[in-house]
Each structure stands twice: as structure tokens, then as C-alpha cells.
CSV table of C-alpha atoms in Angstrom, one decimal:
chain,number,residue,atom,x,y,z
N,161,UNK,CA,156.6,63.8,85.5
N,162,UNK,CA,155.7,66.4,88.3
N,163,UNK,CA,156.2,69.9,86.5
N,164,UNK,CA,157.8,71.8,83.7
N,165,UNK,CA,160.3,75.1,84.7
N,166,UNK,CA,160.3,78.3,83.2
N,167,UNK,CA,164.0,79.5,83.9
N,168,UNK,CA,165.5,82.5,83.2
N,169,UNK,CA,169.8,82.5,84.0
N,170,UNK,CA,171.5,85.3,84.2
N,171,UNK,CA,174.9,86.4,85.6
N,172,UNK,CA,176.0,88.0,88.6
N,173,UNK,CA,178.8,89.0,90.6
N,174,UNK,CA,180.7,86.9,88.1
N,175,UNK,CA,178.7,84.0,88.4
N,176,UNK,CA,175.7,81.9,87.0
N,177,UNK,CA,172.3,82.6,88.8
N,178,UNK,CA,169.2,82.0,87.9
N,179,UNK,CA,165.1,82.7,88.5
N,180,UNK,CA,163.0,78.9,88.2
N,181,UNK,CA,159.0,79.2,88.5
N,182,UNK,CA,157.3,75.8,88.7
N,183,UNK,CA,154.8,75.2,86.2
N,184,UNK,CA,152.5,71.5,87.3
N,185,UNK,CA,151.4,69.2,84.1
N,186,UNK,CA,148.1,69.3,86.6
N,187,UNK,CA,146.2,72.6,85.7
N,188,UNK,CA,144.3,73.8,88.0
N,189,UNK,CA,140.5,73.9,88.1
N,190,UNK,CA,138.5,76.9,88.0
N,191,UNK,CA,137.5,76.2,91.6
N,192,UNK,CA,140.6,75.6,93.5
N,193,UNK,CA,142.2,78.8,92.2
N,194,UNK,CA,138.8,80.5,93.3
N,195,UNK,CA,138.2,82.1,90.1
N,196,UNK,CA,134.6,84.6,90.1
N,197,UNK,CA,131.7,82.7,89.3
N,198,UNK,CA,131.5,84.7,85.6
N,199,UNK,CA,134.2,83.4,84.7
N,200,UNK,CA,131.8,79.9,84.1
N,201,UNK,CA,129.4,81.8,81.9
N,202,UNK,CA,132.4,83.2,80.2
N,203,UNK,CA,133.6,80.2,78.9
N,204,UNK,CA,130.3,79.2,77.5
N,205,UNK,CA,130.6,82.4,75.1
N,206,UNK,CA,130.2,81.8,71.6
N,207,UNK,CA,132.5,85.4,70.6
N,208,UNK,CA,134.0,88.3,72.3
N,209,UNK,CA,137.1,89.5,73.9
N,210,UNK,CA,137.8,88.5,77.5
N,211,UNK,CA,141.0,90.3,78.8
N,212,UNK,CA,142.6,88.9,82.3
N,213,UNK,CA,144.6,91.9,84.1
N,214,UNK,CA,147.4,92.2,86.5
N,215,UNK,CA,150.7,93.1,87.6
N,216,UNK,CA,153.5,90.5,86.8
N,217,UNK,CA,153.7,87.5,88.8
N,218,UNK,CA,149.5,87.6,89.9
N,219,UNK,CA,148.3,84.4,88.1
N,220,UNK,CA,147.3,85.3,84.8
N,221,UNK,CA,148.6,82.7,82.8
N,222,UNK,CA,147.4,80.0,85.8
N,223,UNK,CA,143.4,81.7,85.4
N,224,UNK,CA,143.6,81.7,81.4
N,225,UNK,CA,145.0,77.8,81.5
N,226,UNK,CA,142.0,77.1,84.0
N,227,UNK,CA,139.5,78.4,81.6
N,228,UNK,CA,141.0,77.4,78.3
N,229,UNK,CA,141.0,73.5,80.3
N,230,UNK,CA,137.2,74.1,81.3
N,231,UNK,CA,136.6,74.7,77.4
N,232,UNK,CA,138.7,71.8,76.1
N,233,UNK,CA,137.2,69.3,78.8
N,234,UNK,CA,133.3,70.6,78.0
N,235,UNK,CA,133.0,72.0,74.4
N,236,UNK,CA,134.4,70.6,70.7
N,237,UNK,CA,135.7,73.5,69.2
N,238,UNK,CA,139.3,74.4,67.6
N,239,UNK,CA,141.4,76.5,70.0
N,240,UNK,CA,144.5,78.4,69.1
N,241,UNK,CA,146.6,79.3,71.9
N,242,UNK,CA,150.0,82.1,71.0
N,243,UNK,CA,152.1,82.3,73.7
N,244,UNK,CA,155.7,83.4,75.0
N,245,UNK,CA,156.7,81.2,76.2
N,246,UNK,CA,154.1,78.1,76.3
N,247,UNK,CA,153.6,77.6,80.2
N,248,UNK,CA,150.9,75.1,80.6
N,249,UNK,CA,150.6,72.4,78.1
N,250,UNK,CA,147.0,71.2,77.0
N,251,UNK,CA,146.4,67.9,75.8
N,252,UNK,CA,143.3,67.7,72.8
N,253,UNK,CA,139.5,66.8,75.4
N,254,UNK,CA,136.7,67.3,73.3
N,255,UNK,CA,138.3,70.2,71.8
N,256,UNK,CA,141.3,70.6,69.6
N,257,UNK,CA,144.2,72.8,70.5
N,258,UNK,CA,147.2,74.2,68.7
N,259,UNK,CA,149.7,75.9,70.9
N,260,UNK,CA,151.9,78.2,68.9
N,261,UNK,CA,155.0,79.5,70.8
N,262,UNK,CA,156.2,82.8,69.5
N,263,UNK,CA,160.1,82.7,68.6
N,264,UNK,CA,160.1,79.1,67.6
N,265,UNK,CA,156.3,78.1,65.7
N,266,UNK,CA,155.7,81.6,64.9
N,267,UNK,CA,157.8,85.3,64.2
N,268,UNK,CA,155.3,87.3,66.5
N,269,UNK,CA,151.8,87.7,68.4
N,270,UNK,CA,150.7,89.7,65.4
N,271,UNK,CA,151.5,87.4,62.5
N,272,UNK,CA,150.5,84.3,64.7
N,273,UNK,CA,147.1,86.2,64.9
N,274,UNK,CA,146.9,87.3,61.0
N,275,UNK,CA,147.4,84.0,60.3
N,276,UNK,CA,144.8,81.9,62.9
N,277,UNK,CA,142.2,84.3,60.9
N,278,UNK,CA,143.1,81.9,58.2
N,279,UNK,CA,143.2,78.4,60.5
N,280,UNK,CA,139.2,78.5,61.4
N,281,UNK,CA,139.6,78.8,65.0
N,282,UNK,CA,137.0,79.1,67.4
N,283,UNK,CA,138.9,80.1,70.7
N,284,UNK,CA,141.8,82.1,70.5
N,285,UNK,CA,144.4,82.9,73.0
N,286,UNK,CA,146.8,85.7,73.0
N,287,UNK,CA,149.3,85.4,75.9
N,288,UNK,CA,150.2,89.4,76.1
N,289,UNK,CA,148.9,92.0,73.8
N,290,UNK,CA,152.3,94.0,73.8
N,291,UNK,CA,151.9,96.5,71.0
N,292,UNK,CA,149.7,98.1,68.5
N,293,UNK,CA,149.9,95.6,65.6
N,294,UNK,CA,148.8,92.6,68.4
N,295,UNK,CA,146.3,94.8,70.1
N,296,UNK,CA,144.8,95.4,66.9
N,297,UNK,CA,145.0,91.7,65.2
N,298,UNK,CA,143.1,90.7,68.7
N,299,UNK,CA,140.0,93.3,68.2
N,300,UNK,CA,140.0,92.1,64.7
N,301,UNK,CA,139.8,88.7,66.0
N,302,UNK,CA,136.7,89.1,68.7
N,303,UNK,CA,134.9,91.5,66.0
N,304,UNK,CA,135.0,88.6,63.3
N,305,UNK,CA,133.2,86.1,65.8
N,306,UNK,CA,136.0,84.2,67.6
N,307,UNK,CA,135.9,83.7,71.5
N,308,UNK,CA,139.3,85.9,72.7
N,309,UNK,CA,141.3,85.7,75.8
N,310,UNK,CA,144.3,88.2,76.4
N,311,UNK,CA,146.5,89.6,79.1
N,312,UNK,CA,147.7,92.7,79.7
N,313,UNK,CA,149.1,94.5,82.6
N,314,UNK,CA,147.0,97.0,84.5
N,315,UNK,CA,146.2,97.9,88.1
N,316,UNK,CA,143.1,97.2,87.7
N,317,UNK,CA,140.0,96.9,85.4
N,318,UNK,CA,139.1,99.8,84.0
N,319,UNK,CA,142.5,100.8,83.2
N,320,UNK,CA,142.8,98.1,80.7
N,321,UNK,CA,140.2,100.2,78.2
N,322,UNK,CA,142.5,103.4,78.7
N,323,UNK,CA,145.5,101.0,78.0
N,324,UNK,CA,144.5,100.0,74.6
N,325,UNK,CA,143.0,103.2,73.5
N,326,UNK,CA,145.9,105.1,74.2
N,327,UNK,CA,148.0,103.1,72.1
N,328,UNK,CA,146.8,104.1,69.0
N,329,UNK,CA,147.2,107.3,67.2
N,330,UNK,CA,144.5,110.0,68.4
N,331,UNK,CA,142.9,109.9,64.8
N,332,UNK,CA,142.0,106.1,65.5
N,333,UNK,CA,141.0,106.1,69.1
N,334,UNK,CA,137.5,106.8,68.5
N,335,UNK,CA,136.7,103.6,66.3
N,336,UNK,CA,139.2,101.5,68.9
N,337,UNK,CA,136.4,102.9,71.2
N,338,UNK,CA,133.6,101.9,69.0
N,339,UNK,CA,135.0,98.3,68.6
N,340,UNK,CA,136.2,97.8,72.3
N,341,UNK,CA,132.2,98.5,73.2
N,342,UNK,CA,130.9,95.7,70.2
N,343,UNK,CA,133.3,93.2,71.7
N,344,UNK,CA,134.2,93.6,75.0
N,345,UNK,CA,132.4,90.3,77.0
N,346,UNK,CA,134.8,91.0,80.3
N,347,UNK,CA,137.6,92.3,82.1
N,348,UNK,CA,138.8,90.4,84.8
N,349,UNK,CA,141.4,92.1,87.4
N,350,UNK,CA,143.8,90.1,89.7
N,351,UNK,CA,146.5,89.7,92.0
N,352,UNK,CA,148.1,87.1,94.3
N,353,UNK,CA,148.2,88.2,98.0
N,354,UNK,CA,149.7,86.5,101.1
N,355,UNK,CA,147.2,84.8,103.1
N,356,UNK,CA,147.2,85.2,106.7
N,357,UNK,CA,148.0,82.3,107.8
N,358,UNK,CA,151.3,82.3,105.9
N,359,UNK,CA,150.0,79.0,104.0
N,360,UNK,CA,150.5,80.1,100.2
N,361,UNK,CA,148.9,83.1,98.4
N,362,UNK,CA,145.2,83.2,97.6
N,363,UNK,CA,143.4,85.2,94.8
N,364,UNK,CA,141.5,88.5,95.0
N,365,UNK,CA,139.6,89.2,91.7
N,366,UNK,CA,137.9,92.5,90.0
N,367,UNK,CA,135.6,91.8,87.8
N,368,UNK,CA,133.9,94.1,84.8
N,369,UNK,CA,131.2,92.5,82.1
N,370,UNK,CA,130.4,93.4,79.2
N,371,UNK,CA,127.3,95.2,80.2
N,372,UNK,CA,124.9,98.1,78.4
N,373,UNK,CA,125.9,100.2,80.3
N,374,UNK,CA,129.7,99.4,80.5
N,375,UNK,CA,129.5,99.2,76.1
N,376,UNK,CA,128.3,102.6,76.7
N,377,UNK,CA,131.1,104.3,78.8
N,378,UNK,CA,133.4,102.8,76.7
N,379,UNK,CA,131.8,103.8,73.7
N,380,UNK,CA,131.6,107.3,74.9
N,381,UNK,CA,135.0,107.5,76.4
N,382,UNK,CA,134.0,107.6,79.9
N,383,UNK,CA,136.0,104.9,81.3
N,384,UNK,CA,136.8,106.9,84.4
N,385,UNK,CA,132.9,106.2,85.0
N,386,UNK,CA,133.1,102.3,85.0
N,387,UNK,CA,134.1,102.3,88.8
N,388,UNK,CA,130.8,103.4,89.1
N,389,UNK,CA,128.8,100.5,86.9
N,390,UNK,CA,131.2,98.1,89.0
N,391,UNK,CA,130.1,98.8,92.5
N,392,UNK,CA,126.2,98.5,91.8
N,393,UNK,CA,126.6,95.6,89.4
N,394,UNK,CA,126.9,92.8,91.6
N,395,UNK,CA,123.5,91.5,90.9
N,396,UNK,CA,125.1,91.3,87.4
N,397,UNK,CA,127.7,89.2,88.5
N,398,UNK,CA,130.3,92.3,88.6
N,399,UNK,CA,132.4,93.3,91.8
N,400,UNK,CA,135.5,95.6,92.5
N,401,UNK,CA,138.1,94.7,93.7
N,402,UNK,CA,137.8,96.7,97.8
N,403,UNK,CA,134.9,94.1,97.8
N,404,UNK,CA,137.1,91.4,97.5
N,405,UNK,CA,139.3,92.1,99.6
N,406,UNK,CA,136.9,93.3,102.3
N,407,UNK,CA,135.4,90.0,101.9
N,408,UNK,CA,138.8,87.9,102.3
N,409,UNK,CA,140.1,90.3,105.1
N,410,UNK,CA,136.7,89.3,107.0
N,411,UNK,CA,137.1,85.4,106.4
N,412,UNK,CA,140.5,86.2,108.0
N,413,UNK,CA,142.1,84.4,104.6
N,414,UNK,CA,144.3,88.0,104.2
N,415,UNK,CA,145.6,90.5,107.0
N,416,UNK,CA,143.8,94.1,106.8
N,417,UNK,CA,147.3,95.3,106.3
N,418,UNK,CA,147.5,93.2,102.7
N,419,UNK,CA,143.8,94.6,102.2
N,420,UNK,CA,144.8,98.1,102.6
N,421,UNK,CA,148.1,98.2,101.2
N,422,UNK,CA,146.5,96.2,97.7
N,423,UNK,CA,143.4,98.5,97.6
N,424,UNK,CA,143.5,101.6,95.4
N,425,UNK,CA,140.8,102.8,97.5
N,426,UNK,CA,141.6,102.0,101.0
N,427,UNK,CA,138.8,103.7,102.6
N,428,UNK,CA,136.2,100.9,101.1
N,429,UNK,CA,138.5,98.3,102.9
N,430,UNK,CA,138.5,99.7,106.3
């Protein structure tokens, strides 16, 4: 046994085609997928909601498995994993883990997450928060003292607070604020970029903690103030992602083409 396949077949011109991603029985390691240093102390986090961000296709579900593995290999808890479809498969380490895959073990992210309130979980994954019933099963979940991870898909970290705020009604934002700031232990942006020497794609992460003074911006509803907090937290363990990529562009990993054309700010990467 080498790998699983996620397919997807579809028709056309007439005939049968199809899109195959390979998924290894081997999950990576923290390490070899270069994963930011927080993401070590993250996993060592007793509560809190930890969200991995990205555009489709940039290694989200590869980073979650790494640090749902790290847990399961170095702490006994219970972890609950909901997915769509279950890509990597975890076998029970010191911990024990239930993966639920939405369709067949369970009707939808939101009633797999009312109901692991009622299985005594410790770490719970969410593979995408889609709408406003999972998005707010998920907050309930890191505000009642469960470790969360969830994906959604921003361009880049501080979008992700704007993204779940705005999908609830304006009457309800301001307590989504209030509960985003009490739980909130990270945001973690990424994408997959070519590298240079045409060998594979390598990882370029942003990285937001759940600081003071990022509880407070998002408290207040300053989240177009965050950039700020990133670029002068990096004593803290925080970076943006133009620091990333300046830092693979000048280990020659990426082109400065990729830098500039992935940055939002292109002026930092030059």
C-alpha cells in the first residue's frame, strides 16, 4: 500500500475524464513540509481555535494532518476529526481518534459538531467551516474548552476574522467579535509555490497568534489593523507573509517573479 486517491470523474466531450490527487498513507511531518515554528507550541494547546487558510489546492488538509499526527504520536487525548471527504487516515498513537466523514458517518459539519459536544473530545477537527450553522458549532466548540482546527479559504490572515464575522447577521456580529477575541489561539495563512529549481512546490506561510493585542483588534473590529501587529510581532513568533517570501526568494528556493506575483504587497518583496 503506497497511497489512497481522491478522484473526482466527470464527463467531457462525450467521454469519461477525471481529476486524481494522491494522498500517501505516510503523513508528513511537521518539518519536511516546513511548517512555522508556532505551529509546535500550537499543538501543545490545551483549548482554542486554530484556523489554517488558503486558496484551494495550497496544503491545508497536508498541514492539519501534520499537526493532528504530532498530537496523536505525543499526547493521550480523544480527537474527533469531521471531514469531506477523509483524506489522510490516522491510526490511534497515544491518542485516540474518530474520523467522521460527512455524507456517510454523519448528515453535516454542523450536526457532526453538535454532536462531538456530547462525545468528550479533546481535539476537534473541522475540515471546512462552510456556513453559519458550522462556523458557529466551531466557536461554540473552542469557547467550551476544546483544542479546534478549521479551514477556510482566505487570501490571507486577517481576512479569515472579516470572513466569519460577515457571515452572520449584523445584529450578531459584535458578540462573533467578542468570542473570536476569547478564542482565537492562531491563524495560519498558506500557499504552495513553484520552487525555482522546478523540483516540487515548497510552502510559504503567514502566521497571526492569538496575541493582546490581536484579541483586541478583533474585539474592537479593527481587523484591517492586524497587518500592523503582524509585521512587528516576529519576536512573538508572528510573520507576514512578504517576509516569507522575501526570505525563500533570497535562499533562491522561489523565483522573484513567484514572490511578486503571490505577494499582496509587492513592494515588501522587492
Amino acid at each position: 500500500q503506497v497511497a489512497r486517491v481522491r478522484a473526482n470523474l466527470f464527463f467531457q466531450r462525450g467521454t469519461l475524464a477525471g481529476a486524481l490527487r494522491v494522498i500517501p498513507y505516510e503523513i508528513p511531518t511537521l518539518e519536511q513540509i516546513g511548517a512555522p515554528e508556532a505551529c509546535e507550541e500550537l499543538i501543545h494547546r490545551p483549548n482554542g481555535l486554530i484556523l489554517v487558510t488558503g486558496p484551494t489546492g495550497s496544503g491545508k488538509s497536508t498541514t492539519l494532518a501534520a499537526m493532528i499526527d504530532r498530537i496523536n504520536r505525543e499526547r493521550a487525548v480523544h480527537i474527533i476529526t469531521i471531514e469531506d471527504p477523509i483524506e489522510y487516515v490516522h491510526g490511534h498513537r497515544r491518542s485516540m481518534v474518530v474520523q467522521r466523514e460527512v455524507g456517510s458517518d454523519a448528515h453535516d459539519f454542523a450536526g457532526a459538531l453538535r454532536a462531538a459536544l456530547r462525545e468528550n473530545p479533546d481535539v476537534v477537527l473541522v475540515g471546512e467551516m462552510r456556513d453559519l450553522e458550522t462556523i458557529s458549532a466551531t466557536l461554540t466548540l473552542a469557547e467550551t474548552g476544546h483544542l479546534v482546527f478549521a479551514t477556510l479559504h482566505t487570501n490571507d490572515t486577517a481576512q479569515a476574522i472579516d470572513r466569519i464575522v460577515d457571515v452572520f447577521p449584523p445584529q450578531q456580529q459584535r458578540q462573533v467579535q467578542i468570542q473570536l477575541s476569547q478564542t482565537l489561539a492562531a491563524v495560519i495563512h498558506q500557499r504552495l509555490l513553484p520552487r525555482a529549481d522546478g523540483a516540487g512546490r515548497v510552502a510559504v506561510f503567514e502566521v497571526m497568534l492569538g496575541t493582546p493585542a490581536v484579541r483586541n483588534l478583533i474585539r474592537d473590529g479593527k481587523s484591517n489593523q492586524l497587518r500592523n501587529v503582524l509585521a512587528t510581532g516576529a519576536a512573538q513568533g508572528m510573520r507576514t507573509l512578504e517576509t516569507d517570501l522575501r526570505r525563500l526568494q533570497q535562499a533562491g528556493t522561489i523565483s522573484r517573479q513567484v514572490a511578486v506575483a503571490e505577494s499582496l504587497h509587492p513592494n515588501e518583496v522587492e
